[in-house]
PDB file of C-alpha atoms in Angstrom:
ATOM      1  CA  MET A   1       0.882 -41.199  84.230  1.00  0.00           C
ATOM      2  CA  ASN A   2       1.524 -43.444  81.250  1.00  0.00           C
ATOM      3  CA  GLY A   3       1.054 -43.442  77.504  1.00  0.00           C
ATOM      4  CA  ALA A   4      -1.191 -46.502  77.214  1.00  0.00           C
ATOM      5  CA  GLY A   5      -4.927 -46.753  77.378  1.00  0.00           C
ATOM      6  CA  ALA A   6      -6.857 -49.608  78.906  1.00  0.00           C
ATOM      7  CA  ASP A   7      -6.449 -51.579  75.696  1.00  0.00           C
ATOM      8  CA  GLY A   8      -2.687 -51.003  75.579  1.00  0.00           C
ATOM      9  CA  PHE A   9      -2.952 -48.427  72.784  1.00  0.00           C
ATOM     10  CA  SER A  10      -0.100 -45.914  72.740  1.00  0.00           C
ATOM     11  CA  ALA A  11      -1.254 -42.301  72.742  1.00  0.00           C
ATOM     12  CA  PRO A  12       0.282 -39.654  70.470  1.00  0.00           C
ATOM     13  CA  CYS A  13       3.673 -38.432  71.711  1.00  0.00           C
ATOM     14  CA  ARG A  14       3.690 -35.231  73.760  1.00  0.00           C
ATOM     15  CA  GLY A  15       7.366 -34.427  73.139  1.00  0.00           C
ATOM     16  CA  ALA A  16       8.800 -31.213  71.725  1.00  0.00           C
ATOM     17  CA  GLY A  17       9.766 -32.828  68.429  1.00  0.00           C
ATOM     18  CA  CYS A  18       6.289 -34.209  67.805  1.00  0.00           C
ATOM     19  CA  THR A  19       4.727 -30.921  68.842  1.00  0.00           C
ATOM     20  CA  ALA A  20       6.775 -29.291  66.080  1.00  0.00           C
ATOM     21  CA  ARG A  21       5.661 -32.010  63.650  1.00  0.00           C
ATOM     22  CA  GLU A  22       2.041 -31.306  64.481  1.00  0.00           C
ATOM     23  CA  ALA A  23       2.549 -27.559  64.066  1.00  0.00           C
ATOM     24  CA  ALA A  24       4.163 -28.109  60.666  1.00  0.00           C
ATOM     25  CA  GLY A  25       1.545 -30.584  59.493  1.00  0.00           C
ATOM     26  CA  ARG A  26      -1.413 -28.975  61.275  1.00  0.00           C
ATOM     27  CA  GLY A  27      -2.727 -32.284  62.573  1.00  0.00           C
ATOM     28  CA  LYS A  28      -2.259 -34.745  65.435  1.00  0.00           C
ATOM     29  CA  GLN A  29      -1.651 -37.510  62.919  1.00  0.00           C
ATOM     30  CA  HIS A  30       1.853 -36.073  62.531  1.00  0.00           C
ATOM     31  CA  ARG A  31       2.749 -37.024  66.111  1.00  0.00           C
ATOM     32  CA  ARG A  32       4.573 -40.335  66.528  1.00  0.00           C
ATOM     33  CA  PRO A  33       3.058 -42.877  68.973  1.00  0.00           C
ATOM     34  CA  ALA A  34       4.437 -42.787  72.504  1.00  0.00           C
ATOM     35  CA  GLN A  35       6.110 -45.913  73.825  1.00  0.00           C
ATOM     36  CA  ALA A  36       4.036 -46.928  76.839  1.00  0.00           C
ATOM     37  CA  PRO A  37       4.336 -46.397  79.735  1.00  0.00           C
ATOM     38  CA  ALA A  38       6.096 -43.245  78.526  1.00  0.00           C
ATOM     39  CA  LEU A  39       4.233 -40.290  77.047  1.00  0.00           C
ATOM     40  CA  LEU A  40       7.132 -39.631  74.646  1.00  0.00           C
ATOM     41  CA  CYS A  41       8.075 -41.503  71.485  1.00  0.00           C
ATOM     42  CA  ALA A  42      11.535 -43.029  71.155  1.00  0.00           C
ATOM     43  CA  VAL A  43      12.806 -40.115  69.048  1.00  0.00           C
ATOM     44  CA  CYS A  44      11.612 -37.389  71.453  1.00  0.00           C
ATOM     45  CA  ARG A  45      12.909 -39.297  74.467  1.00  0.00           C
ATOM     46  CA  ALA A  46      16.336 -39.711  72.859  1.00  0.00           C
ATOM     47  CA  ARG A  47      16.359 -36.019  71.950  1.00  0.00           C
ATOM     48  CA  LEU A  48      15.450 -35.114  75.534  1.00  0.00           C
ATOM     49  CA  GLY A  49      18.375 -37.133  76.867  1.00  0.00           C
ATOM     50  CA  LEU A  50      20.800 -35.528  74.431  1.00  0.00           C
ATOM     51  CA  GLU A  51      19.596 -32.041  75.341  1.00  0.00           C
ATOM     52  CA  LEU A  52      19.962 -32.733  79.057  1.00  0.00           C
ATOM     53  CA  MET A  53      23.528 -33.919  78.459  1.00  0.00           C
ATOM     54  CA  ARG A  54      24.297 -30.826  76.393  1.00  0.00           C
ATOM     55  CA  LEU A  55      22.829 -28.233  78.782  1.00  0.00           C
ATOM     56  CA  PRO A  56      25.788 -27.992  81.223  1.00  0.00           C
ATOM     57  CA  ASP A  57      28.162 -27.195  78.343  1.00  0.00           C
ATOM     58  CA  LEU A  58      25.722 -24.668  76.920  1.00  0.00           C
ATOM     59  CA  TYR A  59      25.444 -23.081  80.359  1.00  0.00           C
ATOM     60  CA  GLU A  60      29.228 -22.690  80.571  1.00  0.00           C
ATOM     61  CA  GLU A  61      29.484 -21.409  77.000  1.00  0.00           C
ATOM     62  CA  CYS A  62      26.893 -18.760  77.833  1.00  0.00           C
ATOM     63  CA  ALA A  63      29.205 -17.655  80.656  1.00  0.00           C
ATOM     64  CA  LEU A  64      31.914 -16.976  78.069  1.00  0.00           C
ATOM     65  CA  ALA A  65      29.404 -14.856  76.141  1.00  0.00           C
ATOM     66  CA  LEU A  66      28.620 -12.598  79.092  1.00  0.00           C
ATOM     67  CA  GLY A  67      31.034  -9.983  77.801  1.00  0.00           C
ATOM     68  CA  ALA A  68      30.373 -10.644  74.118  1.00  0.00           C
ATOM     69  CA  SER A  69      28.138  -8.752  71.729  1.00  0.00           C
ATOM     70  CA  GLY A  70      24.418  -8.765  72.330  1.00  0.00           C
ATOM     71  CA  PRO A  71      21.906  -6.699  74.252  1.00  0.00           C
ATOM     72  CA  ARG A  72      24.041  -4.999  76.872  1.00  0.00           C
ATOM     73  CA  ARG A  73      23.758  -3.029  80.060  1.00  0.00           C
ATOM     74  CA  GLU A  74      26.452  -1.666  82.305  1.00  0.00           C
ATOM     75  CA  LYS A  75      27.160  -4.145  85.062  1.00  0.00           C
ATOM     76  CA  VAL A  76      28.132  -2.336  88.195  1.00  0.00           C
ATOM     77  CA  SER A  77      28.447  -5.253  90.600  1.00  0.00           C
ATOM     78  CA  GLY A  78      28.736  -9.023  90.727  1.00  0.00           C
ATOM     79  CA  GLY A  79      30.607  -9.429  87.436  1.00  0.00           C
ATOM     80  CA  PRO A  80      34.213  -9.994  86.373  1.00  0.00           C
ATOM     81  CA  LEU A  81      34.947  -6.259  86.545  1.00  0.00           C
ATOM     82  CA  PRO A  82      32.653  -3.400  87.601  1.00  0.00           C
ATOM     83  CA  GLY A  83      31.499  -1.357  84.654  1.00  0.00           C
ATOM     84  CA  MET A  84      32.261  -4.012  82.022  1.00  0.00           C
ATOM     85  CA  PRO A  85      29.777  -4.274  79.132  1.00  0.00           C
ATOM     86  CA  PHE A  86      27.390  -7.058  80.092  1.00  0.00           C
ATOM     87  CA  ASN A  87      25.472  -9.371  77.758  1.00  0.00           C
ATOM     88  CA  ALA A  88      22.072  -9.358  79.427  1.00  0.00           C
ATOM     89  CA  THR A  89      20.708 -12.065  77.124  1.00  0.00           C
ATOM     90  CA  ALA A  90      23.477 -14.491  78.113  1.00  0.00           C
ATOM     91  CA  ALA A  91      22.816 -13.816  81.787  1.00  0.00           C
ATOM     92  CA  ASP A  92      19.071 -14.269  81.329  1.00  0.00           C
ATOM     93  CA  VAL A  93      19.578 -17.582  79.533  1.00  0.00           C
ATOM     94  CA  ARG A  94      21.903 -18.869  82.252  1.00  0.00           C
ATOM     95  CA  ALA A  95      19.266 -17.987  84.830  1.00  0.00           C
ATOM     96  CA  ALA A  96      16.631 -19.734  82.720  1.00  0.00           C
ATOM     97  CA  VAL A  97      18.765 -22.899  82.466  1.00  0.00           C
ATOM     98  CA  MET A  98      19.158 -23.049  86.236  1.00  0.00           C
ATOM     99  CA  GLY A  99      15.494 -22.249  86.756  1.00  0.00           C
ATOM    100  CA  VAL A 100      14.264 -25.008  84.458  1.00  0.00           C
ATOM    101  CA  LEU A 101      16.695 -27.643  85.735  1.00  0.00           C
ATOM    102  CA  GLY A 102      16.055 -26.690  89.354  1.00  0.00           C
ATOM    103  CA  ALA A 103      12.268 -26.744  89.026  1.00  0.00           C
ATOM    104  CA  TRP A 104      12.157 -30.208  87.457  1.00  0.00           C
ATOM    105  CA  ALA A 105      14.718 -31.578  89.901  1.00  0.00           C
ATOM    106  CA  ALA A 106      12.541 -30.277  92.755  1.00  0.00           C
ATOM    107  CA  LEU A 107       9.555 -32.142  91.270  1.00  0.00           C
ATOM    108  CA  VAL A 108      11.527 -35.392  91.258  1.00  0.00           C
ATOM    109  CA  VAL A 109      12.709 -34.843  94.837  1.00  0.00           C
ATOM    110  CA  GLN A 110       9.189 -34.075  96.033  1.00  0.00           C
ATOM    111  CA  GLU A 111       7.370 -36.906  94.254  1.00  0.00           C
ATOM    112  CA  ARG A 112      10.029 -39.623  94.407  1.00  0.00           C
ATOM    113  CA  GLY A 113      11.701 -38.776  97.707  1.00  0.00           C
ATOM    114  CA  ALA A 114      15.101 -38.711  96.028  1.00  0.00           C
ATOM    115  CA  PRO A 115      18.006 -36.868  97.704  1.00  0.00           C
ATOM    116  CA  ALA A 116      18.278 -33.328  96.344  1.00  0.00           C
ATOM    117  CA  PRO A 117      21.211 -32.799  93.965  1.00  0.00           C
ATOM    118  CA  ARG A 118      23.804 -30.054  94.285  1.00  0.00           C
ATOM    119  CA  ARG A 119      22.517 -26.848  92.709  1.00  0.00           C
ATOM    120  CA  ASP A 120      24.722 -26.474  89.670  1.00  0.00           C
ATOM    121  CA  ALA A 121      23.950 -27.140  86.029  1.00  0.00           C
ATOM    122  CA  ALA A 122      26.048 -30.303  85.711  1.00  0.00           C
ATOM    123  CA  ALA A 123      24.698 -31.930  88.895  1.00  0.00           C
ATOM    124  CA  LEU A 124      21.092 -31.026  88.082  1.00  0.00           C
ATOM    125  CA  SER A 125      21.403 -32.374  84.534  1.00  0.00           C
ATOM    126  CA  ARG A 126      22.905 -35.653  85.755  1.00  0.00           C
ATOM    127  CA  PHE A 127      20.134 -35.965  88.332  1.00  0.00           C
ATOM    128  CA  LEU A 128      17.405 -35.454  85.725  1.00  0.00           C
ATOM    129  CA  LEU A 129      19.075 -37.940  83.378  1.00  0.00           C
ATOM    130  CA  GLN A 130      18.971 -40.531  86.168  1.00  0.00           C
ATOM    131  CA  HIS A 131      15.207 -40.010  86.418  1.00  0.00           C
ATOM    132  CA  VAL A 132      14.446 -39.345  82.749  1.00  0.00           C
ATOM    133  CA  GLY A 133      12.504 -42.583  82.346  1.00  0.00           C
ATOM    134  CA  TRP A 134      10.191 -41.641  85.202  1.00  0.00           C
ATOM    135  CA  LEU A 135       9.830 -38.104  83.879  1.00  0.00           C
ATOM    136  CA  ALA A 136       9.014 -39.398  80.391  1.00  0.00           C
ATOM    137  CA  ALA A 137       6.044 -41.263  81.900  1.00  0.00           C
ATOM    138  CA  HIS A 138       4.948 -38.368  84.103  1.00  0.00           C
ATOM    139  CA  SER A 139       1.730 -36.530  83.246  1.00  0.00           C
ATOM    140  CA  ALA A 140       3.885 -33.401  82.699  1.00  0.00           C
ATOM    141  CA  ALA A 141       6.300 -35.163  80.318  1.00  0.00           C
ATOM    142  CA  GLY A 142       5.256 -32.921  77.430  1.00  0.00           C
ATOM    143  CA  GLU A 143       5.912 -29.749  79.395  1.00  0.00           C
ATOM    144  CA  PHE A 144       9.293 -31.110  80.540  1.00  0.00           C
ATOM    145  CA  SER A 145      10.328 -31.915  76.972  1.00  0.00           C
ATOM    146  CA  GLU A 146       9.148 -28.513  75.705  1.00  0.00           C
ATOM    147  CA  GLU A 147      10.897 -26.510  78.445  1.00  0.00           C
ATOM    148  CA  ILE A 148      14.216 -28.301  77.991  1.00  0.00           C
ATOM    149  CA  ALA A 149      14.046 -27.891  74.195  1.00  0.00           C
ATOM    150  CA  ARG A 150      13.174 -24.193  74.556  1.00  0.00           C
ATOM    151  CA  VAL A 151      16.039 -23.362  76.914  1.00  0.00           C
ATOM    152  CA  VAL A 152      18.486 -25.283  74.706  1.00  0.00           C
ATOM    153  CA  ARG A 153      17.380 -23.204  71.700  1.00  0.00           C
ATOM    154  CA  ARG A 154      17.800 -19.976  73.689  1.00  0.00           C
ATOM    155  CA  ALA A 155      21.304 -20.955  74.796  1.00  0.00           C
ATOM    156  CA  ARG A 156      22.354 -21.859  71.282  1.00  0.00           C
ATOM    157  CA  ARG A 157      21.163 -18.486  69.991  1.00  0.00           C
ATOM    158  CA  VAL A 158      23.369 -16.756  72.582  1.00  0.00           C
ATOM    159  CA  ILE A 159      26.421 -18.820  71.677  1.00  0.00           C
ATOM    160  CA  ASP A 160      25.919 -18.430  67.938  1.00  0.00           C
ATOM    161  CA  PRO A 161      23.797 -15.347  67.159  1.00  0.00           C
ATOM    162  CA  ASP A 162      24.140 -16.157  63.467  1.00  0.00           C
ATOM    163  CA  ALA A 163      22.784 -19.637  64.017  1.00  0.00           C
ATOM    164  CA  ALA A 164      20.920 -21.251  61.200  1.00  0.00           C
ATOM    165  CA  ARG A 165      17.227 -20.684  60.708  1.00  0.00           C
ATOM    166  CA  GLN A 166      15.363 -23.985  60.852  1.00  0.00           C
ATOM    167  CA  VAL A 167      12.214 -24.642  58.880  1.00  0.00           C
ATOM    168  CA  ALA A 168      10.018 -27.699  59.456  1.00  0.00           C
ATOM    169  CA  VAL A 169       9.535 -29.557  56.160  1.00  0.00           C
ATOM    170  CA  GLY A 170       7.352 -32.463  57.273  1.00  0.00           C
ATOM    171  CA  GLY A 171       7.650 -36.152  57.996  1.00  0.00           C
ATOM    172  CA  CYS A 172      10.623 -38.086  56.634  1.00  0.00           C
ATOM    173  CA  VAL A 173       9.987 -39.473  53.148  1.00  0.00           C
ATOM    174  CA  GLU A 174      12.128 -42.589  53.556  1.00  0.00           C
ATOM    175  CA  PRO A 175       9.999 -45.767  53.776  1.00  0.00           C
ATOM    176  CA  GLY A 176       9.368 -46.858  57.340  1.00  0.00           C
ATOM    177  CA  CYS A 177      11.018 -43.815  58.936  1.00  0.00           C
ATOM    178  CA  THR A 178       9.009 -41.939  61.583  1.00  0.00           C
ATOM    179  CA  GLY A 179      11.395 -38.969  61.782  1.00  0.00           C
ATOM    180  CA  SER A 180      10.771 -35.333  60.949  1.00  0.00           C
ATOM    181  CA  LEU A 181      12.606 -33.314  58.304  1.00  0.00           C
ATOM    182  CA  THR A 182      14.050 -29.888  59.053  1.00  0.00           C
ATOM    183  CA  ALA A 183      15.632 -27.523  56.536  1.00  0.00           C
ATOM    184  CA  THR A 184      18.556 -25.500  57.917  1.00  0.00           C
ATOM    185  CA  VAL A 185      19.352 -22.181  56.255  1.00  0.00           C
ATOM    186  CA  ARG A 186      22.023 -19.702  57.357  1.00  0.00           C
ATOM    187  CA  ALA A 187      20.577 -16.258  56.781  1.00  0.00           C
ATOM    188  CA  ARG A 188      24.008 -14.585  56.851  1.00  0.00           C
ATOM    189  CA  ALA A 189      25.644 -17.116  54.562  1.00  0.00           C
ATOM    190  CA  PRO A 190      23.550 -16.914  51.391  1.00  0.00           C
ATOM    191  CA  HIS A 191      26.115 -18.857  49.363  1.00  0.00           C
ATOM    192  CA  GLU A 192      26.055 -21.787  51.794  1.00  0.00           C
ATOM    193  CA  PRO A 193      23.442 -24.280  50.570  1.00  0.00           C
ATOM    194  CA  ALA A 194      20.630 -25.308  52.875  1.00  0.00           C
ATOM    195  CA  GLU A 195      20.495 -28.807  54.297  1.00  0.00           C
ATOM    196  CA  ILE A 196      17.498 -31.019  55.029  1.00  0.00           C
ATOM    197  CA  THR A 197      18.023 -33.552  57.810  1.00  0.00           C
ATOM    198  CA  CYS A 198      15.932 -36.165  59.612  1.00  0.00           C
ATOM    199  CA  ASP A 199      15.777 -36.130  63.406  1.00  0.00           C
ATOM    200  CA  ALA A 200      15.521 -39.920  63.576  1.00  0.00           C
ATOM    201  CA  ASP A 201      18.269 -41.009  61.153  1.00  0.00           C
ATOM    202  CA  ALA A 202      21.231 -38.842  60.175  1.00  0.00           C
ATOM    203  CA  ALA A 203      21.655 -40.915  57.000  1.00  0.00           C
ATOM    204  CA  HIS A 204      18.438 -39.330  55.704  1.00  0.00           C
ATOM    205  CA  HIS A 205      20.012 -36.129  54.461  1.00  0.00           C
ATOM    206  CA  TRP A 206      19.532 -33.899  51.429  1.00  0.00           C
ATOM    207  CA  LEU A 207      21.109 -30.712  50.103  1.00  0.00           C
ATOM    208  CA  GLY A 208      19.119 -27.544  49.633  1.00  0.00           C
ATOM    209  CA  HIS A 209      18.702 -27.811  45.887  1.00  0.00           C
ATOM    210  CA  GLN A 210      16.836 -31.102  46.409  1.00  0.00           C
ATOM    211  CA  TRP A 211      14.214 -29.449  48.601  1.00  0.00           C
ATOM    212  CA  LEU A 212      11.798 -28.917  45.740  1.00  0.00           C
ATOM    213  CA  GLN A 213      11.894 -32.565  44.676  1.00  0.00           C
ATOM    214  CA  LEU A 214      11.607 -33.570  48.319  1.00  0.00           C
ATOM    215  CA  SER A 215       8.491 -31.450  48.803  1.00  0.00           C
ATOM    216  CA  ARG A 216       6.672 -33.548  46.221  1.00  0.00           C
ATOM    217  CA  ARG A 217       7.461 -36.689  48.213  1.00  0.00           C
ATOM    218  CA  VAL A 218       6.342 -34.987  51.422  1.00  0.00           C
ATOM    219  CA  ARG A 219       3.139 -33.762  49.745  1.00  0.00           C
ATOM    220  CA  PRO A 220       2.494 -36.188  46.838  1.00  0.00           C
ATOM    221  CA  ASP A 221      -1.053 -34.896  46.367  1.00  0.00           C
ATOM    222  CA  ALA A 222       0.081 -31.314  45.715  1.00  0.00           C
ATOM    223  CA  GLY A 223      -0.654 -30.963  42.038  1.00  0.00           C
ATOM    224  CA  GLY A 224      -0.921 -27.875  39.888  1.00  0.00           C
ATOM    225  CA  ALA A 225      -0.176 -24.283  40.727  1.00  0.00           C
ATOM    226  CA  GLN A 226      -2.888 -24.042  43.381  1.00  0.00           C
ATOM    227  CA  GLY A 227      -1.464 -26.794  45.609  1.00  0.00           C
ATOM    228  CA  ALA A 228       2.218 -26.094  44.955  1.00  0.00           C
ATOM    229  CA  ARG A 229       4.782 -24.147  46.897  1.00  0.00           C
ATOM    230  CA  TRP A 230       5.608 -20.583  45.896  1.00  0.00           C
ATOM    231  CA  ILE A 231       9.204 -19.638  46.724  1.00  0.00           C
ATOM    232  CA  SER A 232      10.903 -16.297  47.237  1.00  0.00           C
ATOM    233  CA  ALA A 233      14.000 -15.289  45.277  1.00  0.00           C
ATOM    234  CA  ALA A 234      16.029 -15.236  48.507  1.00  0.00           C
ATOM    235  CA  ASP A 235      15.104 -18.833  49.320  1.00  0.00           C
ATOM    236  CA  ILE A 236      15.842 -19.971  45.770  1.00  0.00           C
ATOM    237  CA  ALA A 237      19.287 -18.344  46.005  1.00  0.00           C
ATOM    238  CA  ARG A 238      20.042 -20.154  49.277  1.00  0.00           C
ATOM    239  CA  LEU A 239      18.635 -23.526  48.244  1.00  0.00           C
ATOM    240  CA  TRP A 240      20.430 -23.567  44.910  1.00  0.00           C
ATOM    241  CA  ASP A 241      23.612 -21.791  46.053  1.00  0.00           C
ATOM    242  CA  MET A 242      23.405 -19.007  43.484  1.00  0.00           C
ATOM    243  CA  ALA A 243      23.532 -15.226  43.468  1.00  0.00           C
ATOM    244  CA  PRO A 244      20.155 -13.441  43.809  1.00  0.00           C
ATOM    245  CA  GLY A 245      20.800 -11.686  40.489  1.00  0.00           C
ATOM    246  CA  SER A 246      21.011 -15.063  38.769  1.00  0.00           C
ATOM    247  CA  VAL A 247      17.613 -15.977  40.196  1.00  0.00           C
ATOM    248  CA  TYR A 248      15.975 -12.960  38.553  1.00  0.00           C
ATOM    249  CA  ARG A 249      17.807 -13.671  35.289  1.00  0.00           C
ATOM    250  CA  HIS A 250      16.552 -17.283  35.219  1.00  0.00           C
ATOM    251  CA  ALA A 251      13.054 -16.121  36.142  1.00  0.00           C
ATOM    252  CA  SER A 252      13.015 -13.714  33.221  1.00  0.00           C
ATOM    253  CA  GLN A 253      14.604 -16.041  30.677  1.00  0.00           C
ATOM    254  CA  SER A 254      12.468 -19.061  31.606  1.00  0.00           C
ATOM    255  CA  GLN A 255       9.307 -17.049  32.257  1.00  0.00           C
ATOM    256  CA  TRP A 256       8.625 -18.438  35.716  1.00  0.00           C
ATOM    257  CA  ARG A 257       5.129 -17.855  36.952  1.00  0.00           C
ATOM    258  CA  ARG A 258       5.056 -15.441  39.849  1.00  0.00           C
ATOM    259  CA  ARG A 259       2.879 -14.020  42.586  1.00  0.00           C
ATOM    260  CA  THR A 260       3.279 -10.891  44.679  1.00  0.00           C
ATOM    261  CA  ARG A 261       2.435 -10.854  48.357  1.00  0.00           C
ATOM    262  CA  ALA A 262       3.025  -7.869  50.648  1.00  0.00           C
ATOM    263  CA  GLY A 263       5.388  -6.384  48.081  1.00  0.00           C
ATOM    264  CA  ARG A 264       7.506  -9.554  47.719  1.00  0.00           C
ATOM    265  CA  THR A 265       7.688 -11.743  44.624  1.00  0.00           C
ATOM    266  CA  TYR A 266       7.318 -15.528  44.825  1.00  0.00           C
ATOM    267  CA  TYR A 267       7.930 -18.025  42.012  1.00  0.00           C
ATOM    268  CA  TYR A 268       6.074 -21.222  41.188  1.00  0.00           C
ATOM    269  CA  GLU A 269       8.090 -24.219  42.384  1.00  0.00           C
ATOM    270  CA  GLY A 270       7.389 -26.328  39.285  1.00  0.00           C
ATOM    271  CA  ASP A 271       8.913 -23.718  36.981  1.00  0.00           C
ATOM    272  CA  VAL A 272      11.908 -23.234  39.272  1.00  0.00           C
ATOM    273  CA  GLN A 273      12.541 -26.957  39.520  1.00  0.00           C
ATOM    274  CA  ARG A 274      12.372 -27.624  35.772  1.00  0.00           C
ATOM    275  CA  SER A 275      14.579 -24.666  34.913  1.00  0.00           C
ATOM    276  CA  LEU A 276      17.268 -25.190  37.541  1.00  0.00           C
ATOM    277  CA  GLU A 277      17.332 -28.962  37.202  1.00  0.00           C
ATOM    278  CA  GLY A 278      18.050 -28.420  33.511  1.00  0.00           C
ATOM    279  CA  ARG A 279      20.825 -26.000  34.443  1.00  0.00           C
ATOM    280  CA  ARG A 280      22.376 -28.505  36.852  1.00  0.00           C
ATOM    281  CA  ALA A 281      22.126 -31.362  34.332  1.00  0.00           C
ATOM    282  CA  GLY A 282      23.808 -29.210  31.680  1.00  0.00           C
ATOM    283  CA  ALA A 283      26.639 -28.326  34.042  1.00  0.00           C
ATOM    284  CA  SER A 284      27.163 -32.009  34.913  1.00  0.00           C
ATOM    285  CA  SER A 285      27.327 -32.971  31.220  1.00  0.00           C
ATOM    286  CA  ALA A 286      29.847 -30.230  30.507  1.00  0.00           C
ATOM    287  CA  ALA A 287      32.024 -31.362  33.441  1.00  0.00           C
ATOM    288  CA  SER A 288      32.093 -34.947  32.205  1.00  0.00           C
TER     289      SER A 288
END
């Protein structure tokens, strides 16, 4: 029930954020240490608290989306008006929110003997926040963190179907920081540059065109074409805020090395970086 061994050693964090870090880095060394007696690190515990506070609002916003676009079925009873188009995904997510909150609240009531909260999203969230320290040290802390994070993601996708795609980059490159970096790309806004942010410190922030330089700090041992990243034209366009046609023009003019996989063309990151950094430097000189 706690994150420390007999010698006081803190075990790897079981939280949703560190699980994502491990998946991105393919190794348990990418998990931050839990802060005993908790089984979650400080970052994952703070994220859990923020998500619990946000869930009631997400639940209500999903209610507003019940009649919005999305997978629909005809609702013939129990809705605002019989026969109105009904967003089944929004309804399913609202049910999932209540199910997750209710199940974990029931665990607290059963194991701690606490008075049961009122069964609504706001009351359940407040109740879980009151017991979040105990839950963070519970043997099921990892499952709790994962389920809350998952239902928050589902609710956000209902509220904003065009929500940004998030790609795990790796651990934060700033000295001493234990955060994780995530690149955010809006698939339906190709001219909006991607952003790379740290989940531990908002001041650690980069724009999309810096992703290639950042990748070398994340993976300093990646040398040569074999260990480097190969990037699609679509991702280059988003990261560098340029039209896809310009990507192909630069690739041809600068003779970027390329590979084809499953019918798609990918370009060698070193060539892309040198070419587009030169383009950016030239534009800055002309502006000054």
